[in-house]
């Protein structure tokens, strides 16, 4: 028995050993094929009409599977008990019909796998699922003749609100036929838009919405067209922040992936966490550019038994590369410390401690100094908290008003004496230890600990802008899931 490409694609989503109900089974090809191939042991074939249910009985009898299938003449899932099944297939129907079937079977949100394939009405079905407690786990696209079909795996859960383009085409992912599918959806939207525009009484709201869908589809297609490589991005970052100037303890560089891999989407983040990797997977990003190295220190194994191991495995499994620019990005002109100084409103910005000059003759070094209008430490610290979006500030009052300031993104408290040598009255950094606070107090230096994340995350928008300007056809975004982990009571 050979299934059509559409039914075969659906069959591939059915888990081994599933307790299956095929709603609207028609000829019964799907459950019979799954039984013959030992994917399932029993199945329920359900249909609203006696004639198609009779055809499914004939198919089962022809292939000797009648005793393993329970045939139900019922409306959707009304006569199906929740305890009988763990996998529900509803395919070949309109999206509104699928929604009405699920509406009267709320048990489908509880530990059930749904495999859905709508022939029409997908732009209404997707938001219906989102608003009724379902989450679309994946969308697989298959071709049958000249037509493309999207097959969804769905479970109960929380799904983020969809954009108007995502309602029509689903969440973007780099899978075979995805680009062709977007073009097909684009054609349908254009046809609908032409119809509205040609109407004697055009619905302006619908026209605006469809135009928004087309714009979203354009950006989705753009994300899927490979426009550069990982190696090209690394070469560009090498020009902006040469990796050879990193500190000796550091591990900045091209750390994961294939240099020649094509990319069309980049995710920028301060750190590469498990959440950031999942975000990249969900967005279809092929590269993560981060500040902190994803591999740091003596990594002796890569397994799922460690956090670093799980991150690296997920990156490789999903073909996602990683480039990390750390202390080299701290040191260069326009890097972390320049951006931090500018964010805090410093003027006449200069080096706190110059280390050297790079191959292009540009001075580099950790930290910056600059000036603000004279103010109290309290007013300045509150401004720092607000400007950096910090959850809290720790500080020591050195007994001086704030005017000349040193900044060091990340853990730079060991540079206090450099700040004093420059004549600074205040030092903004992070990760300050107790004895360093005591020392600052004794030295008469205002010391402000604004947090590691807030003092360095300021570089992410800058890196995004660098990359977007250099690679205008690449989609570049900043992580929305990575944020400050500290809370203050």
Short mmCIF file of C-alpha atoms in Angstrom, two decimals:
data_model
loop_
_atom_site.label_atom_id
_atom_site.label_comp_id
_atom_site.label_asym_id
_atom_site.label_seq_id
_atom_site.Cartn_x
_atom_site.Cartn_y
_atom_site.Cartn_z
CA UNK A 1 0.00 0.00 0.00
CA UNK A 2 1.39 3.38 -0.99
CA UNK A 3 0.20 6.63 0.55
CA UNK A 4 -0.11 9.93 -1.24
CA UNK A 5 2.69 12.43 -0.39
CA UNK A 6 0.29 14.37 1.87
CA UNK A 7 -0.86 11.33 3.85
CA UNK A 8 2.70 9.98 4.00
CA UNK A 9 3.91 13.27 5.49
CA UNK A 10 1.13 13.04 8.08
CA UNK A 11 2.05 9.44 8.84
CA UNK A 12 5.64 10.48 9.54
CA UNK A 13 4.43 12.65 12.43
CA UNK A 14 2.63 9.80 14.22
CA UNK A 15 4.72 8.52 17.17
CA UNK A 16 5.61 4.85 17.49
CA UNK A 17 2.98 3.03 19.53
CA UNK A 18 0.45 5.86 19.36
CA UNK A 19 -3.19 5.27 20.29
CA UNK A 20 -4.64 6.97 17.23
CA UNK A 21 -7.95 8.40 16.12
CA UNK A 22 -8.21 9.52 12.48
CA UNK A 23 -11.05 12.03 12.27
CA UNK A 24 -12.66 12.22 8.84
CA UNK A 25 -10.87 9.05 7.84
CA UNK A 26 -12.56 8.73 4.41
CA UNK A 27 -10.92 5.66 2.83
CA UNK A 28 -9.04 4.72 6.00
CA UNK A 29 -5.69 4.76 4.21
CA UNK A 30 -3.79 6.40 7.07
CA UNK A 31 -4.65 4.02 9.95
CA UNK A 32 -4.34 0.97 7.67
CA UNK A 33 -0.86 2.03 6.48
CA UNK A 34 0.28 2.75 10.05
CA UNK A 35 -0.92 -0.70 11.17
CA UNK A 36 0.72 -2.47 8.23
CA UNK A 37 4.03 -0.73 8.97
CA UNK A 38 3.87 -1.58 12.70
CA UNK A 39 3.80 2.07 13.78
CA UNK A 40 0.61 1.52 15.80
CA UNK A 41 -1.20 -1.53 17.16
CA UNK A 42 -4.79 -0.30 17.08
CA UNK A 43 -6.68 2.71 15.74
CA UNK A 44 -10.05 4.44 15.67
CA UNK A 45 -11.36 5.52 12.26
CA UNK A 46 -14.08 8.16 12.66
CA UNK A 47 -16.28 9.86 10.11
CA UNK A 48 -19.50 11.84 10.11
CA UNK A 49 -20.96 10.00 7.13
CA UNK A 50 -21.67 6.32 6.64
CA UNK A 51 -20.46 6.16 3.02
CA UNK A 52 -16.82 7.21 3.62
CA UNK A 53 -16.73 5.13 6.80
CA UNK A 54 -17.85 2.18 4.66
CA UNK A 55 -14.96 2.84 2.28
CA UNK A 56 -12.54 2.74 5.20
CA UNK A 57 -14.00 -0.63 6.27
CA UNK A 58 -13.41 -1.95 2.75
CA UNK A 59 -9.78 -0.72 2.80
CA UNK A 60 -9.17 -2.34 6.18
CA UNK A 61 -10.71 -5.60 5.01
CA UNK A 62 -8.69 -5.56 1.78
CA UNK A 63 -5.42 -5.33 3.73
CA UNK A 64 -6.41 -7.59 6.61
CA UNK A 65 -6.54 -4.91 9.31
CA UNK A 66 -10.29 -4.88 10.14
CA UNK A 67 -9.90 -6.38 13.62
CA UNK A 68 -7.41 -3.71 14.66
CA UNK A 69 -9.60 -0.71 13.78
CA UNK A 70 -12.66 0.53 15.64
CA UNK A 71 -14.98 2.28 13.16
CA UNK A 72 -17.00 5.16 14.63
CA UNK A 73 -19.85 6.98 12.90
CA UNK A 74 -19.64 10.25 14.81
CA UNK A 75 -19.41 14.00 14.49
CA UNK A 76 -15.74 14.85 14.98
CA UNK A 77 -14.60 13.68 18.42
CA UNK A 78 -17.98 13.63 20.12
CA UNK A 79 -18.08 9.84 20.57
CA UNK A 80 -14.37 9.45 21.30
CA UNK A 81 -13.35 8.98 24.92
CA UNK A 82 -10.27 10.91 26.00
CA UNK A 83 -8.78 7.78 27.57
CA UNK A 84 -8.93 5.87 24.29
CA UNK A 85 -6.38 7.95 22.40
CA UNK A 86 -3.22 9.97 22.80
CA UNK A 87 -2.83 11.09 19.15
CA UNK A 88 -5.50 12.84 17.09
CA UNK A 89 -5.26 13.33 13.32
CA UNK A 90 -7.63 15.84 11.72
CA UNK A 91 -6.66 16.36 8.10
CA UNK A 92 -8.18 17.35 4.79
CA UNK A 93 -10.77 19.70 6.29
CA UNK A 94 -11.30 23.43 6.48
CA UNK A 95 -9.71 25.33 9.34
CA UNK A 96 -13.09 26.43 10.72
CA UNK A 97 -14.27 22.81 10.78
CA UNK A 98 -11.12 21.72 12.62
CA UNK A 99 -11.67 24.48 15.19
CA UNK A 100 -15.30 23.41 15.71
CA UNK A 101 -14.20 19.79 16.27
CA UNK A 102 -11.63 20.82 18.89
CA UNK A 103 -14.07 23.28 20.50
CA UNK A 104 -16.25 20.45 21.81
CA UNK A 105 -13.29 18.30 22.85
CA UNK A 106 -11.30 20.36 25.40
CA UNK A 107 -9.60 17.17 26.56
CA UNK A 108 -7.41 17.45 23.45
CA UNK A 109 -5.41 20.11 25.32
CA UNK A 110 -4.35 17.57 27.96
CA UNK A 111 -1.34 15.41 27.08
CA UNK A 112 -2.53 14.74 23.53
CA UNK A 113 -0.63 15.14 20.29
CA UNK A 114 -2.67 16.68 17.49
CA UNK A 115 -1.68 16.39 13.84
CA UNK A 116 -3.64 18.95 11.87
CA UNK A 117 -3.77 19.72 8.16
CA UNK A 118 -6.28 22.31 6.99
CA UNK A 119 -7.25 22.69 3.36
CA UNK A 120 -8.61 26.22 3.87
CA UNK A 121 -8.88 28.80 6.64
CA UNK A 122 -5.38 28.39 8.10
CA UNK A 123 -5.12 32.17 8.82
CA UNK A 124 -8.10 31.77 11.14
CA UNK A 125 -7.13 28.40 12.62
CA UNK A 126 -3.68 29.45 13.82
CA UNK A 127 -4.89 32.38 15.99
CA UNK A 128 -7.83 30.23 17.16
CA UNK A 129 -5.39 27.63 18.47
CA UNK A 130 -3.31 30.33 20.16
CA UNK A 131 -6.32 31.85 21.92
CA UNK A 132 -7.78 28.48 23.01
CA UNK A 133 -4.77 27.02 24.83
CA UNK A 134 -2.90 25.19 22.07
CA UNK A 135 0.66 25.61 20.84
CA UNK A 136 1.89 24.72 17.36
CA UNK A 137 5.10 22.74 17.89
CA UNK A 138 6.13 22.50 14.25
CA UNK A 139 4.88 22.94 10.71
CA UNK A 140 6.03 20.56 8.00
CA UNK A 141 5.47 21.35 4.33
CA UNK A 142 4.98 18.71 1.67
CA UNK A 143 4.25 18.83 -2.05
CA UNK A 144 1.59 16.75 -3.78
CA UNK A 145 1.39 17.46 -7.48
CA UNK A 146 1.31 21.22 -7.88
CA UNK A 147 -0.03 21.85 -4.38
CA UNK A 148 1.79 22.49 -1.10
CA UNK A 149 0.35 21.42 2.23
CA UNK A 150 1.35 22.47 5.74
CA UNK A 151 1.06 19.76 8.41
CA UNK A 152 1.09 20.94 12.02
CA UNK A 153 1.94 19.11 15.21
CA UNK A 154 0.03 20.69 18.08
CA UNK A 155 -0.29 20.25 21.84
CA UNK A 156 -2.02 22.04 24.68
CA UNK A 157 0.06 24.94 25.95
CA UNK A 158 0.78 28.65 25.70
CA UNK A 159 1.67 30.09 22.31
CA UNK A 160 2.81 33.66 21.75
CA UNK A 161 0.51 35.90 19.74
CA UNK A 162 1.18 35.68 16.02
CA UNK A 163 1.85 38.50 13.61
CA UNK A 164 -0.59 38.92 10.73
CA UNK A 165 1.92 37.25 8.36
CA UNK A 166 2.45 34.36 10.82
CA UNK A 167 -1.31 33.80 10.96
CA UNK A 168 -1.20 33.16 7.23
CA UNK A 169 2.12 31.31 6.93
CA UNK A 170 3.13 30.15 10.42
CA UNK A 171 6.37 30.80 12.30
CA UNK A 172 9.32 31.05 9.94
CA UNK A 173 11.75 28.12 9.87
CA UNK A 174 14.44 27.06 7.45
CA UNK A 175 12.93 23.82 6.14
CA UNK A 176 12.63 22.39 2.60
CA UNK A 177 9.82 23.98 0.58
CA UNK A 178 9.36 26.79 3.10
CA UNK A 179 10.29 29.47 0.57
CA UNK A 180 7.95 27.95 -2.04
CA UNK A 181 5.19 27.83 0.57
CA UNK A 182 5.67 31.52 1.41
CA UNK A 183 5.45 32.37 -2.28
CA UNK A 184 2.21 30.38 -2.54
CA UNK A 185 0.74 32.19 0.47
CA UNK A 186 1.91 35.50 -0.98
CA UNK A 187 -0.04 34.76 -4.18
CA UNK A 188 -3.20 34.06 -2.18
CA UNK A 189 -2.83 37.29 -0.21
CA UNK A 190 -2.22 39.31 -3.35
CA UNK A 191 -5.34 37.81 -4.95
CA UNK A 192 -7.40 38.67 -1.87
CA UNK A 193 -5.98 42.18 -1.83
CA UNK A 194 -6.81 42.72 -5.50
CA UNK A 195 -10.37 41.62 -4.81
CA UNK A 196 -10.78 44.12 -1.98
CA UNK A 197 -9.28 46.96 -4.02
CA UNK A 198 -11.57 46.22 -6.97
CA UNK A 199 -14.68 46.21 -4.79
CA UNK A 200 -17.19 49.04 -5.22
CA UNK A 201 -17.07 49.55 -1.44
CA UNK A 202 -13.51 48.64 -0.43
CA UNK A 203 -12.96 47.52 3.17
CA UNK A 204 -10.06 49.79 4.11
CA UNK A 205 -9.27 47.89 7.31
CA UNK A 206 -8.97 44.60 5.39
CA UNK A 207 -6.78 46.26 2.77
CA UNK A 208 -4.42 47.62 5.42
CA UNK A 209 -4.26 44.21 7.13
CA UNK A 210 -3.49 42.36 3.89
CA UNK A 211 -0.81 44.90 3.01
CA UNK A 212 0.71 44.24 6.44
CA UNK A 213 0.62 40.49 5.71
CA UNK A 214 2.46 41.02 2.41
CA UNK A 215 5.11 43.11 4.14
CA UNK A 216 5.59 40.38 6.76
CA UNK A 217 5.83 37.69 4.09
CA UNK A 218 8.47 39.75 2.27
CA UNK A 219 10.65 39.80 5.39
CA UNK A 220 10.03 36.08 5.97
CA UNK A 221 11.25 35.27 2.45
CA UNK A 222 14.25 37.53 2.97
CA UNK A 223 15.26 35.57 6.05
CA UNK A 224 15.33 32.30 4.08
CA UNK A 225 17.56 33.45 1.22
CA UNK A 226 21.22 32.79 2.12
CA UNK A 227 23.10 36.04 1.61
CA UNK A 228 26.44 35.58 3.35
CA UNK A 229 28.51 33.05 5.31
CA UNK A 230 29.68 32.63 8.88
CA UNK A 231 33.23 33.28 7.68
CA UNK A 232 32.26 36.63 6.19
CA UNK A 233 30.68 37.72 9.46
CA UNK A 234 33.77 36.65 11.40
CA UNK A 235 36.01 38.60 9.01
CA UNK A 236 33.87 41.70 9.51
CA UNK A 237 33.97 41.40 13.31
CA UNK A 238 37.72 40.90 13.09
CA UNK A 239 37.90 44.31 11.39
CA UNK A 240 35.73 45.95 14.06
CA UNK A 241 37.32 44.28 17.10
CA UNK A 242 40.49 42.32 16.23
CA UNK A 243 40.44 39.03 18.10
CA UNK A 244 44.22 39.03 18.60
CA UNK A 245 43.94 41.90 21.11
CA UNK A 246 41.83 39.85 23.53
CA UNK A 247 43.20 39.29 27.04
CA UNK A 248 45.37 36.19 27.59
CA UNK A 249 42.72 34.48 29.75
CA UNK A 250 40.00 34.99 27.17
CA UNK A 251 38.51 32.65 24.56
CA UNK A 252 36.92 35.03 22.08
CA UNK A 253 36.56 34.02 18.44
CA UNK A 254 34.71 31.72 16.05
CA UNK A 255 33.84 28.96 18.51
CA UNK A 256 31.14 26.74 16.97
CA UNK A 257 30.07 25.85 13.46
CA UNK A 258 31.21 25.69 9.86
CA UNK A 259 32.97 28.70 8.37
CA UNK A 260 31.36 28.26 4.96
CA UNK A 261 27.79 27.86 6.24
CA UNK A 262 25.30 30.14 4.53
CA UNK A 263 23.32 32.44 6.79
CA UNK A 264 20.35 34.72 6.37
CA UNK A 265 19.49 35.39 10.03
CA UNK A 266 21.68 36.36 13.01
CA UNK A 267 20.70 36.52 16.67
CA UNK A 268 22.71 38.86 18.92
CA UNK A 269 22.94 38.23 22.68
CA UNK A 270 25.19 39.02 25.62
CA UNK A 271 25.43 35.31 26.52
CA UNK A 272 24.64 32.06 24.74
CA UNK A 273 22.34 30.33 27.20
CA UNK A 274 20.04 27.36 26.61
CA UNK A 275 17.17 29.84 26.27
CA UNK A 276 19.06 31.88 23.68
CA UNK A 277 19.86 28.76 21.65
CA UNK A 278 16.18 27.79 21.67
CA UNK A 279 15.30 31.32 20.59
CA UNK A 280 17.70 30.98 17.66
CA UNK A 281 16.13 27.63 16.77
CA UNK A 282 12.63 29.09 16.92
CA UNK A 283 13.62 32.03 14.73
CA UNK A 284 15.57 29.96 12.23
CA UNK A 285 18.80 31.86 12.94
CA UNK A 286 21.95 30.17 11.64
CA UNK A 287 24.40 32.24 13.72
CA UNK A 288 24.55 33.68 17.23
CA UNK A 289 26.93 36.59 17.80
CA UNK A 290 27.53 37.02 21.53
CA UNK A 291 29.81 38.94 23.89
CA UNK A 292 30.66 36.26 26.44
CA UNK A 293 32.37 33.11 25.08
CA UNK A 294 30.16 30.05 24.98
CA UNK A 295 33.30 27.94 25.62
CA UNK A 296 35.37 29.27 28.51
CA UNK A 297 37.88 27.50 30.72
CA UNK A 298 38.75 23.83 30.59
CA UNK A 299 35.85 22.11 28.83
CA UNK A 300 36.90 18.44 28.80
CA UNK A 301 33.70 16.84 27.57
CA UNK A 302 30.59 17.75 25.59
CA UNK A 303 27.61 15.82 26.96
CA UNK A 304 24.11 16.55 28.14
CA UNK A 305 25.33 16.24 31.74
CA UNK A 306 26.58 19.85 31.86
CA UNK A 307 24.99 23.15 30.91
CA UNK A 308 27.82 23.98 28.50
CA UNK A 309 27.59 20.53 26.97
CA UNK A 310 23.86 20.85 26.37
CA UNK A 311 24.32 24.27 24.79
CA UNK A 312 27.04 23.05 22.44
CA UNK A 313 25.08 19.94 21.50
CA UNK A 314 21.99 22.01 20.69
CA UNK A 315 24.04 24.42 18.58
CA UNK A 316 25.59 21.63 16.54
CA UNK A 317 22.35 19.63 16.26
CA UNK A 318 20.60 22.66 14.78
CA UNK A 319 23.47 23.83 12.58
CA UNK A 320 23.85 27.11 14.50
CA UNK A 321 27.28 28.77 14.55
CA UNK A 322 28.63 30.90 17.38
CA UNK A 323 31.03 33.86 17.27
CA UNK A 324 31.92 35.52 20.56
CA UNK A 325 33.68 38.89 20.82
CA UNK A 326 34.68 39.45 24.46
CA UNK A 327 37.64 41.41 25.82
CA UNK A 328 38.60 42.48 22.30
CA UNK A 329 35.17 44.14 22.10
CA UNK A 330 35.64 45.65 25.57
CA UNK A 331 38.86 47.34 24.45
CA UNK A 332 38.27 48.73 20.96
CA UNK A 333 37.01 52.16 19.99
CA UNK A 334 33.25 52.01 19.74
CA UNK A 335 33.14 48.84 21.84
CA UNK A 336 31.56 48.03 25.21
CA UNK A 337 33.22 50.73 27.26
CA UNK A 338 32.72 53.54 24.77
CA UNK A 339 29.06 52.60 24.46
CA UNK A 340 28.70 52.43 28.27
CA UNK A 341 30.28 55.86 28.67
CA UNK A 342 27.99 57.35 26.04
CA UNK A 343 24.92 55.70 27.56
CA UNK A 344 25.75 57.35 30.89
CA UNK A 345 26.11 60.75 29.22
CA UNK A 346 29.87 61.18 29.64
CA UNK A 347 31.65 63.84 27.58
CA UNK A 348 35.32 64.24 26.57
CA UNK A 349 35.69 60.46 26.66
CA UNK A 350 39.21 59.00 26.78
CA UNK A 351 41.04 55.79 27.66
CA UNK A 352 41.17 54.68 31.28
CA UNK A 353 44.20 52.46 30.64
CA UNK A 354 45.56 52.13 27.14
CA UNK A 355 47.04 48.70 26.46
CA UNK A 356 48.31 49.13 22.93
CA UNK A 357 47.58 49.97 19.31
CA UNK A 358 45.96 47.49 16.92
CA UNK A 359 47.09 46.63 13.39
CA UNK A 360 45.12 49.58 12.01
CA UNK A 361 46.80 52.06 14.35
CA UNK A 362 43.81 52.38 16.68
CA UNK A 363 44.47 52.64 20.44
CA UNK A 364 42.74 50.07 22.60
CA UNK A 365 42.37 49.36 26.30
CA UNK A 366 39.89 48.45 29.02
CA UNK A 367 37.79 51.22 30.56
CA UNK A 368 36.99 54.84 29.71
CA UNK A 369 36.96 58.17 31.55
CA UNK A 370 34.76 61.21 30.98
CA UNK A 371 32.79 63.98 32.60
CA UNK A 372 29.26 64.80 33.70
CA UNK A 373 27.90 67.97 35.25
CA UNK A 374 28.68 67.99 38.98
CA UNK A 375 26.00 66.23 41.01
CA UNK A 376 25.46 64.18 44.13
CA UNK A 377 26.34 60.51 44.16
CA UNK A 378 22.72 59.62 44.89
CA UNK A 379 21.41 61.52 41.85
CA UNK A 380 24.11 60.07 39.63
CA UNK A 381 23.53 56.48 40.85
CA UNK A 382 19.78 56.76 40.31
CA UNK A 383 20.50 58.00 36.79
CA UNK A 384 22.81 55.02 36.17
CA UNK A 385 20.09 52.63 37.34
CA UNK A 386 17.55 54.19 35.01
CA UNK A 387 19.83 54.57 31.98
CA UNK A 388 21.04 50.95 32.17
CA UNK A 389 17.72 49.42 33.20
CA UNK A 390 19.40 47.84 36.21
CA UNK A 391 17.31 46.01 38.80
CA UNK A 392 19.44 47.48 41.54
CA UNK A 393 22.63 49.40 42.32
CA UNK A 394 25.29 48.81 45.01
CA UNK A 395 27.53 51.72 45.91
CA UNK A 396 30.03 53.18 48.31
CA UNK A 397 30.17 56.93 48.95
CA UNK A 398 33.75 58.13 48.76
CA UNK A 399 32.76 61.54 50.12
CA UNK A 400 33.04 63.51 46.86
CA UNK A 401 30.53 64.95 44.40
CA UNK A 402 30.39 63.22 41.03
CA UNK A 403 32.11 64.96 38.12
CA UNK A 404 34.94 62.92 36.56
CA UNK A 405 33.96 59.31 36.03
CA UNK A 406 35.65 56.08 35.05
CA UNK A 407 33.59 53.23 33.59
CA UNK A 408 34.48 49.57 33.16
CA UNK A 409 31.84 47.27 31.73
CA UNK A 410 31.77 43.94 33.53
CA UNK A 411 34.15 43.10 36.38
CA UNK A 412 36.74 45.92 36.43
CA UNK A 413 36.94 46.90 40.10
CA UNK A 414 40.63 45.96 40.15
CA UNK A 415 41.22 49.13 38.07
CA UNK A 416 40.25 51.51 40.90
CA UNK A 417 43.79 52.84 41.24
CA UNK A 418 43.89 53.55 37.50
CA UNK A 419 40.73 55.60 37.96
CA UNK A 420 42.27 57.51 40.86
CA UNK A 421 45.47 58.08 38.87
CA UNK A 422 43.39 59.77 36.16
CA UNK A 423 41.81 62.04 38.78
CA UNK A 424 38.40 60.37 38.80
CA UNK A 425 36.07 60.80 41.76
CA UNK A 426 33.68 58.03 40.69
CA UNK A 427 34.01 54.56 39.14
CA UNK A 428 31.11 52.63 37.56
CA UNK A 429 31.66 48.90 37.07
CA UNK A 430 30.22 45.59 38.32
CA UNK A 431 30.86 42.39 40.30
CA UNK A 432 32.53 44.38 43.08
CA UNK A 433 33.81 42.29 46.01
CA UNK A 434 33.46 43.28 49.66
CA UNK A 435 37.12 44.11 50.15
CA UNK A 436 37.02 46.31 47.03
CA UNK A 437 34.17 48.34 48.47
CA UNK A 438 36.22 48.77 51.67
CA UNK A 439 39.24 49.83 49.66
CA UNK A 440 37.24 52.38 47.64
CA UNK A 441 35.88 53.90 50.83
CA UNK A 442 39.38 54.19 52.23
CA UNK A 443 40.70 55.75 49.01
CA UNK A 444 37.87 58.29 48.82
CA UNK A 445 36.48 56.93 45.54
CA UNK A 446 32.76 56.71 44.80
CA UNK A 447 32.26 53.14 43.64
CA UNK A 448 29.05 52.15 41.80
CA UNK A 449 28.28 48.50 41.02
CA UNK A 450 25.58 48.59 38.34
CA UNK A 451 25.62 44.86 37.54
CA UNK A 452 27.44 42.80 34.95
CA UNK A 453 24.50 42.39 32.56
CA UNK A 454 23.40 46.07 32.55
CA UNK A 455 26.93 47.44 32.05
CA UNK A 456 27.65 45.17 29.08
CA UNK A 457 24.30 44.48 27.44
CA UNK A 458 24.48 48.01 26.03
CA UNK A 459 26.76 46.59 23.29
CA UNK A 460 24.07 44.33 21.82
CA UNK A 461 22.16 47.07 19.95
CA UNK A 462 25.49 48.34 18.62
CA UNK A 463 26.51 44.90 17.33
CA UNK A 464 23.09 44.52 15.75
CA UNK A 465 23.49 47.84 13.96
CA UNK A 466 27.03 47.01 12.82
CA UNK A 467 25.89 43.71 11.34
CA UNK A 468 22.70 45.07 9.81
CA UNK A 469 24.60 47.88 8.08
CA UNK A 470 27.36 45.60 6.78
CA UNK A 471 24.97 42.80 5.73
CA UNK A 472 21.76 44.63 4.76
CA UNK A 473 20.11 41.51 3.33
CA UNK A 474 20.60 39.54 6.54
CA UNK A 475 17.94 39.66 9.25
CA UNK A 476 19.64 40.66 12.53
CA UNK A 477 17.80 40.74 15.85
CA UNK A 478 18.62 40.98 19.56
CA UNK A 479 17.61 38.23 21.96
CA UNK A 480 14.37 38.96 23.79
CA UNK A 481 14.68 36.00 26.15
CA UNK A 482 18.06 36.81 27.69
CA UNK A 483 17.86 39.35 30.47
CA UNK A 484 19.20 40.26 33.89
CA UNK A 485 19.12 37.27 36.25
CA UNK A 486 19.59 39.25 39.48
CA UNK A 487 16.67 40.38 41.62
CA UNK A 488 16.90 42.76 44.55
CA UNK A 489 14.51 42.67 47.53
#
